[in-house]
Amino acid sequence: MKKILVLNSGSSSLKYQLFETDGSAFRVIIKGLAERIGIDNSNISYQTENGTKETMNIPLENHEITLKAIFDILLKTSLSSIDELWAVGHRLGHGGEYFDKSVVIDDNVIEKIYETKDLLPLHGNAFILGIEAMKNLLPNIKQIATFDSAFHQTMPKEAYLYALPLEQYEKYRIRRYGFHGTSHYYVSKELLKIMPSAKKIISCHLGSGSSITAIKNGKSIDTSFGFAASCGVTMGTRCGDIDAFIPLYIMKTQNKTADEVNQMMNKESGLCALSGGYSDTRDIEKRYNEGDEKAIVAVNIYVHNIVKYIGAYTAEMGGVDAIIFTAGIGENSSFLRQKICDRLKFMGLDINQDANQLRSQFVELSTKDSKIKAFVIPTNEELVIAQDTYELCANA
Ligand code: AMP
């Protein structure tokens, strides 16, 4: 049995999961989250597979100290020695055009990750912090990187190239990259296990960040995130698609800096702005049902934009066999799924009301006679990372 630690590093948070595997079955032994790294009141929590939970308020000045705290938790609960760790898999936000699959991390890979760090305005180089910290603590452990953009590297040029002067792509690599790739890959693969005939799939990853992907013959051919993870459908606090001239106009006429506009578009927009301060769809749904005007407008815009992408991707693929809902909203919000599916009735989508009440589980929403199938498939990006880590390390 091999033990694989999967890390998802943010600038002030670090999620971790410890897997045990023989290469075919993957079991999560313990998982947890460190929050407020480098900020006051930091804390670290864990939950073991038998349900033991604990949250500790301890100072976590940086990612290396946080990793040491994670090691202490692993030693207390799951490992007799840290040498039992066989490999580490990291979630990376951006692989630029360098990576179309997971890779073993070496100096060359680290150099390329640094090259792409500015491409993610919300996350910057946060993902690399976990890699560097692990390298310092366990210099000989094998580390693997799985990239959120990798699955979308199959997009054709007409989907990824913007109509800007070609130099912007050729010299500066400005193009559509797409993100949430690990999630879109996982849920589409899970669907294909039970519906191998699904040649045209639309995967809707709807969470605090959201993206929609058109998957033809198992490959991503278009996706709603673009150069950055801010465009596409309306999100919790991100604006999604807006006219490209708006930020320029705001900067010019309101005397705002690029950083201020970035902050506005990514942290102060989306459902939060439209609903008057609510980015969680549970709050918005409640207010919608109470007749709150802003919540109603927010929901209508949210649904409108998702339906628009589903329509566009159906046209791009020349039809759709199945639609997948995943992530926090996609897996849990019967209310929003219902509203989206109602708008797709014209395409022959018919959903079962009882099935749509279920949450956080793999379920077929569509009725037997529905022309298009629809499913809720819980995503599991950490499992993909653990599986890729095993494959790459076992064959290294
Ligand atoms: P994620 O980014 O995938 O973790 O999704 C987080 C978002 O999912 C939250 O901000 C909520 O808007 C939404 N969410 C989580 N649980 C529920 C629920 N039970 N009903 C509706 N929305 C939910």
Short mmCIF file of C-alpha atoms and ligand atoms in Angstrom, two decimals:
data_model
loop_
_atom_site.label_atom_id
_atom_site.label_comp_id
_atom_site.label_asym_id
_atom_site.label_seq_id
_atom_site.Cartn_x
_atom_site.Cartn_y
_atom_site.Cartn_z
CA MET A 1 0.00 0.00 0.00
CA LYS A 2 1.31 3.46 -0.93
CA LYS A 3 0.48 6.69 0.88
CA ILE A 4 -0.01 9.78 -1.27
CA LEU A 5 -0.50 13.29 0.08
CA VAL A 6 -2.54 15.61 -2.16
CA LEU A 7 -2.09 19.36 -1.60
CA ASN A 8 -4.12 22.27 -2.90
CA SER A 9 -2.31 25.46 -1.92
CA GLY A 10 -3.91 28.88 -1.94
CA SER A 11 -2.17 32.09 -0.92
CA SER A 12 -3.55 31.87 2.64
CA SER A 13 -5.00 28.36 2.72
CA LEU A 14 -3.83 24.80 2.19
CA LYS A 15 -6.18 21.86 1.67
CA TYR A 16 -4.77 18.37 2.10
CA GLN A 17 -5.86 14.76 1.73
CA LEU A 18 -3.92 11.61 2.50
CA PHE A 19 -4.74 8.67 0.24
CA GLU A 20 -3.82 5.03 0.66
CA THR A 21 -3.74 2.98 -2.51
CA ASP A 22 -2.67 -0.26 -4.10
CA GLY A 23 -2.94 1.44 -7.50
CA SER A 24 -6.53 0.46 -8.21
CA ALA A 25 -8.56 1.47 -5.13
CA PHE A 26 -7.89 4.88 -3.54
CA ARG A 27 -8.99 5.48 0.05
CA VAL A 28 -8.93 8.85 1.83
CA ILE A 29 -7.49 8.26 5.31
CA ILE A 30 -7.58 11.85 6.49
CA LYS A 31 -8.30 15.26 5.03
CA GLY A 32 -8.16 18.79 6.29
CA LEU A 33 -7.69 22.47 5.76
CA ALA A 34 -5.31 25.15 7.02
CA GLU A 35 -6.71 28.67 6.87
CA ARG A 36 -5.41 32.21 7.33
CA ILE A 37 -1.77 31.28 6.66
CA GLY A 38 0.37 34.36 7.25
CA ILE A 39 -2.60 36.16 8.86
CA ASP A 40 -3.80 36.45 12.49
CA ASN A 41 -6.04 33.74 13.93
CA SER A 42 -4.83 30.96 11.64
CA ASN A 43 -6.20 27.49 12.20
CA ILE A 44 -5.81 23.97 10.94
CA SER A 45 -8.40 21.23 10.93
CA TYR A 46 -8.66 17.55 10.04
CA GLN A 47 -11.21 14.82 9.70
CA THR A 48 -10.24 11.16 9.70
CA GLU A 49 -12.05 8.42 7.80
CA ASN A 50 -13.60 7.17 11.05
CA GLY A 51 -15.07 10.61 11.72
CA THR A 52 -12.63 12.05 14.28
CA LYS A 53 -12.53 15.83 13.78
CA GLU A 54 -10.42 18.55 15.32
CA THR A 55 -9.71 22.23 14.67
CA MET A 56 -6.65 23.83 16.22
CA ASN A 57 -5.91 27.53 16.45
CA ILE A 58 -2.17 27.73 15.96
CA PRO A 59 0.07 30.34 14.34
CA LEU A 60 0.81 29.43 10.71
CA GLU A 61 3.28 32.05 9.53
CA ASN A 62 3.95 30.49 6.12
CA HIS A 63 3.36 27.39 4.00
CA GLU A 64 6.41 25.55 5.36
CA ILE A 65 5.23 25.94 8.96
CA THR A 66 1.77 24.88 7.81
CA LEU A 67 3.16 21.73 6.18
CA LYS A 68 5.00 20.89 9.41
CA ALA A 69 1.69 21.24 11.25
CA ILE A 70 0.09 18.90 8.69
CA PHE A 71 2.91 16.39 9.24
CA ASP A 72 2.26 16.55 13.01
CA ILE A 73 -1.41 15.77 12.38
CA LEU A 74 -0.53 12.88 10.05
CA LEU A 75 1.88 11.47 12.66
CA LYS A 76 -0.73 11.82 15.40
CA THR A 77 -3.51 10.15 13.40
CA SER A 78 -2.34 8.16 10.41
CA LEU A 79 1.41 7.59 10.01
CA SER A 80 4.10 6.15 12.27
CA SER A 81 6.83 7.98 10.34
CA ILE A 82 6.76 10.71 7.73
CA ASP A 83 8.93 8.38 5.57
CA GLU A 84 5.75 6.39 4.97
CA LEU A 85 4.73 9.14 2.55
CA TRP A 86 5.42 7.75 -0.91
CA ALA A 87 4.65 10.79 -3.07
CA VAL A 88 2.94 14.18 -3.10
CA GLY A 89 0.48 15.44 -5.71
CA HIS A 90 -0.13 19.17 -6.09
CA ARG A 91 -3.02 20.99 -7.70
CA LEU A 92 -1.64 23.75 -9.93
CA GLY A 93 -3.86 26.42 -11.42
CA HIS A 94 -2.02 27.12 -14.61
CA GLY A 95 0.25 25.15 -16.88
CA GLY A 96 0.24 27.66 -19.74
CA GLU A 97 0.78 25.81 -23.01
CA TYR A 98 3.55 23.73 -21.46
CA PHE A 99 1.46 21.07 -19.80
CA ASP A 100 -1.39 19.04 -21.25
CA LYS A 101 -1.15 16.41 -18.52
CA SER A 102 0.22 15.88 -15.02
CA VAL A 103 4.01 15.77 -14.69
CA VAL A 104 6.75 14.83 -12.24
CA ILE A 105 8.05 18.08 -10.75
CA ASP A 106 11.70 18.85 -11.45
CA ASP A 107 13.65 22.12 -11.75
CA ASN A 108 12.57 22.56 -15.36
CA VAL A 109 8.89 22.17 -14.42
CA ILE A 110 9.28 24.62 -11.52
CA GLU A 111 10.85 27.15 -13.90
CA LYS A 112 7.89 26.83 -16.27
CA ILE A 113 5.39 27.14 -13.41
CA TYR A 114 7.09 30.37 -12.37
CA GLU A 115 6.83 31.61 -15.97
CA THR A 116 3.05 31.15 -15.90
CA LYS A 117 2.42 32.53 -12.41
CA ASP A 118 1.25 35.97 -13.54
CA LEU A 119 -1.38 34.44 -15.77
CA LEU A 120 -3.71 33.85 -12.82
CA PRO A 121 -4.69 37.24 -11.38
CA LEU A 122 -6.69 35.80 -8.46
CA HIS A 123 -4.21 33.17 -7.33
CA GLY A 124 -0.81 34.41 -8.54
CA ASN A 125 1.94 32.03 -7.52
CA ALA A 126 0.11 30.62 -4.49
CA PHE A 127 0.10 27.13 -5.94
CA ILE A 128 3.89 27.01 -6.02
CA LEU A 129 4.19 27.80 -2.30
CA GLY A 130 3.23 24.25 -1.37
CA ILE A 131 5.78 22.76 -3.79
CA GLU A 132 8.61 24.92 -2.46
CA ALA A 133 7.68 24.21 1.16
CA MET A 134 7.56 20.46 0.51
CA LYS A 135 10.91 20.59 -1.32
CA ASN A 136 12.49 22.23 1.72
CA LEU A 137 11.03 19.74 4.19
CA LEU A 138 11.33 16.49 2.21
CA PRO A 139 13.83 17.15 -0.59
CA ASN A 140 13.81 13.57 -1.88
CA ILE A 141 10.09 12.91 -2.06
CA LYS A 142 8.57 12.58 -5.52
CA GLN A 143 6.25 15.46 -6.32
CA ILE A 144 3.67 15.60 -9.10
CA ALA A 145 1.81 18.60 -10.54
CA THR A 146 -1.71 18.39 -11.94
CA PHE A 147 -2.79 21.48 -13.86
CA ASP A 148 -6.29 22.95 -13.96
CA SER A 149 -5.68 24.12 -17.52
CA ALA A 150 -4.28 20.82 -18.89
CA PHE A 151 -7.56 19.18 -19.96
CA HIS A 152 -8.36 22.17 -22.20
CA GLN A 153 -5.15 21.96 -24.21
CA THR A 154 -7.13 19.92 -26.80
CA MET A 155 -9.23 22.98 -27.76
CA PRO A 156 -8.95 23.83 -31.46
CA LYS A 157 -7.52 27.17 -32.52
CA GLU A 158 -10.93 28.65 -33.29
CA ALA A 159 -11.85 28.13 -29.64
CA TYR A 160 -8.64 29.33 -28.00
CA LEU A 161 -7.37 32.15 -30.20
CA TYR A 162 -8.68 35.69 -29.58
CA ALA A 163 -9.12 38.07 -32.51
CA LEU A 164 -6.30 40.33 -31.31
CA PRO A 165 -3.10 41.17 -33.20
CA LEU A 166 -1.34 37.81 -33.62
CA GLU A 167 1.69 39.08 -31.74
CA GLN A 168 -0.40 38.97 -28.55
CA TYR A 169 -0.56 35.22 -28.90
CA GLU A 170 2.72 34.50 -30.60
CA LYS A 171 4.86 36.65 -28.33
CA TYR A 172 2.81 36.98 -25.14
CA ARG A 173 0.82 33.72 -25.22
CA ILE A 174 -2.48 35.53 -24.71
CA ARG A 175 -5.17 32.98 -25.55
CA ARG A 176 -8.01 31.04 -23.96
CA TYR A 177 -6.58 28.51 -21.51
CA GLY A 178 -9.59 27.43 -19.47
CA PHE A 179 -9.58 26.08 -15.91
CA HIS A 180 -11.43 23.57 -13.70
CA GLY A 181 -10.01 21.06 -16.20
CA THR A 182 -9.41 18.36 -13.60
CA SER A 183 -13.05 18.58 -12.54
CA HIS A 184 -14.46 18.59 -16.09
CA TYR A 185 -12.21 15.64 -16.94
CA TYR A 186 -13.26 13.67 -13.86
CA VAL A 187 -17.03 14.12 -14.20
CA SER A 188 -17.04 13.46 -17.95
CA LYS A 189 -14.99 10.28 -17.41
CA GLU A 190 -17.43 9.16 -14.70
CA LEU A 191 -20.34 9.78 -17.06
CA LEU A 192 -18.70 7.85 -19.89
CA LYS A 193 -18.41 4.82 -17.60
CA ILE A 194 -22.21 4.53 -17.51
CA MET A 195 -23.01 6.22 -20.84
CA PRO A 196 -20.24 5.35 -23.30
CA SER A 197 -22.46 6.57 -26.15
CA ALA A 198 -22.19 10.19 -24.87
CA LYS A 199 -20.08 11.75 -27.62
CA LYS A 200 -21.24 15.32 -26.93
CA ILE A 201 -21.20 16.37 -23.29
CA ILE A 202 -21.66 19.77 -21.65
CA SER A 203 -20.11 19.87 -18.20
CA CYS A 204 -21.31 22.65 -15.87
CA HIS A 205 -18.94 23.17 -12.94
CA LEU A 206 -21.00 25.60 -10.86
CA GLY A 207 -19.39 26.65 -7.58
CA SER A 208 -18.08 29.89 -6.17
CA GLY A 209 -16.07 29.92 -9.41
CA SER A 210 -17.94 28.45 -12.38
CA SER A 211 -17.15 27.25 -15.86
CA ILE A 212 -18.90 25.33 -18.60
CA THR A 213 -17.06 23.02 -20.99
CA ALA A 214 -18.02 21.40 -24.29
CA ILE A 215 -16.55 17.88 -24.42
CA LYS A 216 -16.64 16.08 -27.75
CA ASN A 217 -15.41 12.49 -27.99
CA GLY A 218 -13.95 12.81 -24.49
CA LYS A 219 -11.93 15.96 -25.29
CA SER A 220 -12.46 19.56 -24.27
CA ILE A 221 -13.26 21.57 -27.40
CA ASP A 222 -14.36 24.83 -25.76
CA THR A 223 -14.74 26.26 -22.29
CA SER A 224 -16.17 29.42 -20.74
CA PHE A 225 -13.08 30.42 -18.76
CA GLY A 226 -10.56 32.10 -20.99
CA PHE A 227 -7.18 33.71 -20.52
CA ALA A 228 -8.08 34.13 -16.86
CA ALA A 229 -10.63 32.52 -14.57
CA SER A 230 -12.86 35.60 -14.55
CA CYS A 231 -14.87 35.37 -17.76
CA GLY A 232 -17.74 33.14 -18.82
CA VAL A 233 -20.80 32.69 -16.64
CA THR A 234 -21.71 34.84 -13.62
CA MET A 235 -19.94 33.68 -10.44
CA GLY A 236 -20.07 34.29 -6.68
CA THR A 237 -17.92 37.42 -6.77
CA ARG A 238 -16.47 37.34 -10.32
CA CYS A 239 -18.22 39.20 -13.10
CA GLY A 240 -18.04 36.64 -15.90
CA ASP A 241 -18.35 37.97 -19.45
CA ILE A 242 -18.39 41.73 -19.78
CA ASP A 243 -17.56 44.01 -22.66
CA ALA A 244 -13.76 44.14 -22.87
CA PHE A 245 -13.86 47.94 -23.00
CA ILE A 246 -15.52 48.32 -19.61
CA PRO A 247 -12.33 47.96 -17.50
CA LEU A 248 -10.53 50.40 -19.78
CA TYR A 249 -13.38 52.87 -19.52
CA ILE A 250 -13.53 52.57 -15.72
CA MET A 251 -9.78 53.10 -15.42
CA LYS A 252 -9.93 56.16 -17.64
CA THR A 253 -13.03 57.86 -16.30
CA GLN A 254 -12.94 56.88 -12.60
CA ASN A 255 -9.21 57.17 -12.18
CA LYS A 256 -8.83 53.59 -10.97
CA THR A 257 -5.70 51.46 -11.24
CA ALA A 258 -5.53 48.05 -12.94
CA ASP A 259 -5.30 46.42 -9.49
CA GLU A 260 -8.41 48.23 -8.30
CA VAL A 261 -10.38 47.16 -11.37
CA ASN A 262 -9.05 43.62 -10.99
CA GLN A 263 -10.27 43.63 -7.38
CA MET A 264 -13.67 44.95 -8.48
CA MET A 265 -14.13 42.42 -11.28
CA ASN A 266 -12.96 39.42 -9.27
CA LYS A 267 -13.98 40.08 -5.68
CA GLU A 268 -16.80 42.64 -5.75
CA SER A 269 -18.89 41.59 -8.73
CA GLY A 270 -20.98 38.58 -9.78
CA LEU A 271 -23.93 37.36 -7.74
CA CYS A 272 -22.60 39.24 -4.73
CA ALA A 273 -22.87 42.60 -6.49
CA LEU A 274 -26.20 41.86 -8.17
CA SER A 275 -27.91 40.52 -5.06
CA GLY A 276 -26.77 43.31 -2.77
CA GLY A 277 -24.00 41.45 -0.94
CA TYR A 278 -24.81 37.72 -1.10
CA SER A 279 -22.40 35.44 -2.93
CA ASP A 280 -23.71 32.17 -1.47
CA THR A 281 -26.57 30.81 -3.55
CA ARG A 282 -28.33 29.48 -0.43
CA ASP A 283 -28.82 33.06 0.78
CA ILE A 284 -29.84 34.21 -2.68
CA GLU A 285 -32.38 31.41 -3.06
CA LYS A 286 -33.92 32.29 0.29
CA ARG A 287 -34.20 35.95 -0.66
CA TYR A 288 -35.56 35.04 -4.11
CA ASN A 289 -38.33 33.04 -2.45
CA GLU A 290 -39.09 36.00 -0.19
CA GLY A 291 -39.58 38.13 -3.30
CA ASP A 292 -36.42 40.23 -2.95
CA GLU A 293 -36.07 42.16 -6.22
CA LYS A 294 -32.26 42.08 -6.33
CA ALA A 295 -32.14 38.35 -5.65
CA ILE A 296 -34.65 37.75 -8.45
CA VAL A 297 -32.55 39.77 -10.91
CA ALA A 298 -29.37 37.97 -9.76
CA VAL A 299 -30.91 34.53 -10.29
CA ASN A 300 -32.34 35.51 -13.67
CA ILE A 301 -28.96 36.78 -14.89
CA TYR A 302 -27.19 33.71 -13.52
CA VAL A 303 -29.56 31.30 -15.29
CA HIS A 304 -29.61 33.41 -18.47
CA ASN A 305 -25.82 33.23 -18.83
CA ILE A 306 -25.58 29.50 -18.17
CA VAL A 307 -28.36 28.73 -20.65
CA LYS A 308 -26.60 30.94 -23.23
CA TYR A 309 -23.40 28.87 -22.92
CA ILE A 310 -25.25 25.57 -23.04
CA GLY A 311 -27.00 26.75 -26.21
CA ALA A 312 -23.76 27.93 -27.78
CA TYR A 313 -21.92 24.69 -27.00
CA THR A 314 -24.81 22.61 -28.29
CA ALA A 315 -24.53 24.50 -31.57
CA GLU A 316 -20.71 24.13 -31.62
CA MET A 317 -20.91 20.37 -31.15
CA GLY A 318 -23.92 19.95 -33.47
CA GLY A 319 -26.03 18.63 -30.58
CA VAL A 320 -25.65 17.42 -27.02
CA ASP A 321 -26.12 13.95 -25.55
CA ALA A 322 -25.71 14.76 -21.86
CA ILE A 323 -25.40 17.71 -19.51
CA ILE A 324 -23.52 17.33 -16.22
CA PHE A 325 -23.96 19.49 -13.11
CA THR A 326 -21.13 19.49 -10.59
CA ALA A 327 -19.38 21.50 -7.80
CA GLY A 328 -21.03 23.28 -4.83
CA ILE A 329 -24.02 24.73 -6.69
CA GLY A 330 -24.27 22.09 -9.42
CA GLU A 331 -24.30 19.27 -6.86
CA ASN A 332 -26.55 20.92 -4.28
CA SER A 333 -28.89 23.54 -5.65
CA SER A 334 -32.09 21.82 -6.83
CA PHE A 335 -33.53 25.31 -7.20
CA LEU A 336 -30.97 26.55 -9.76
CA ARG A 337 -30.74 23.20 -11.58
CA GLN A 338 -34.51 23.28 -12.02
CA LYS A 339 -34.42 26.82 -13.39
CA ILE A 340 -31.63 25.97 -15.85
CA CYS A 341 -33.26 22.72 -16.99
CA ASP A 342 -36.67 24.40 -17.42
CA ARG A 343 -35.09 26.71 -19.98
CA LEU A 344 -33.73 23.70 -21.90
CA LYS A 345 -37.07 21.96 -22.33
CA PHE A 346 -37.18 23.18 -25.93
CA MET A 347 -34.16 20.94 -26.65
CA GLY A 348 -36.03 17.91 -25.36
CA LEU A 349 -34.64 17.90 -21.80
CA ASP A 350 -37.14 16.56 -19.31
CA ILE A 351 -36.11 16.13 -15.69
CA ASN A 352 -37.51 14.07 -12.88
CA GLN A 353 -38.59 16.34 -9.99
CA ASP A 354 -37.83 13.77 -7.29
CA ALA A 355 -34.35 13.04 -8.63
CA ASN A 356 -33.65 16.77 -8.70
CA GLN A 357 -34.30 17.03 -4.96
CA LEU A 358 -31.27 14.81 -4.24
CA ARG A 359 -28.00 16.45 -3.29
CA SER A 360 -24.31 15.63 -3.43
CA GLN A 361 -24.69 12.30 -5.16
CA PHE A 362 -24.39 10.77 -8.59
CA VAL A 363 -27.91 10.85 -9.95
CA GLU A 364 -29.60 10.93 -13.32
CA LEU A 365 -31.91 13.93 -13.44
CA SER A 366 -33.45 13.22 -16.82
CA THR A 367 -36.53 11.06 -17.32
CA LYS A 368 -36.49 7.88 -19.40
CA ASP A 369 -38.05 9.69 -22.36
CA SER A 370 -35.89 12.79 -22.21
CA LYS A 371 -34.05 13.35 -25.52
CA ILE A 372 -31.06 14.80 -23.71
CA LYS A 373 -29.69 13.20 -20.56
CA ALA A 374 -28.76 15.25 -17.49
CA PHE A 375 -26.78 14.10 -14.46
CA VAL A 376 -25.48 15.38 -11.16
CA ILE A 377 -21.96 14.00 -10.73
CA PRO A 378 -20.01 15.04 -7.62
CA THR A 379 -16.56 16.17 -8.64
CA ASN A 380 -13.37 14.76 -7.09
CA GLU A 381 -10.30 16.66 -8.24
CA GLU A 382 -8.17 15.25 -5.39
CA LEU A 383 -8.82 11.69 -6.58
CA VAL A 384 -7.61 12.56 -10.09
CA ILE A 385 -4.46 14.08 -8.59
CA ALA A 386 -3.87 10.99 -6.43
CA GLN A 387 -4.41 8.67 -9.41
CA ASP A 388 -2.07 10.68 -11.66
CA THR A 389 0.51 10.79 -8.85
CA TYR A 390 0.37 7.03 -8.51
CA GLU A 391 0.65 6.44 -12.27
CA LEU A 392 3.59 8.80 -12.73
CA CYS A 393 5.49 7.62 -9.66
CA ALA A 394 4.86 3.92 -10.19
CA ASN A 395 6.19 4.23 -13.73
CA ALA A 396 9.05 6.65 -12.95
P1 AMP B 1 -17.52 25.30 -4.44
O1 AMP B 1 -16.74 26.49 -4.88
O2 AMP B 1 -17.64 24.25 -5.48
O3 AMP B 1 -17.10 24.76 -3.10
O4 AMP B 1 -19.02 25.81 -4.22
C1 AMP B 1 -19.34 26.70 -3.19
C2 AMP B 1 -20.72 27.28 -3.42
O5 AMP B 1 -21.70 26.23 -3.55
C3 AMP B 1 -21.23 28.11 -2.24
O6 AMP B 1 -20.78 29.42 -2.32
C4 AMP B 1 -22.72 28.02 -2.43
O7 AMP B 1 -23.12 29.08 -3.29
C5 AMP B 1 -22.97 26.71 -3.14
N1 AMP B 1 -23.61 25.71 -2.27
C6 AMP B 1 -23.04 24.90 -1.38
N2 AMP B 1 -23.96 24.14 -0.76
C7 AMP B 1 -25.16 24.48 -1.27
C8 AMP B 1 -26.50 24.07 -1.04
N3 AMP B 1 -26.80 23.13 -0.15
N4 AMP B 1 -27.48 24.67 -1.77
C9 AMP B 1 -27.18 25.63 -2.66
N5 AMP B 1 -25.94 26.05 -2.93
C10 AMP B 1 -24.94 25.49 -2.24
#
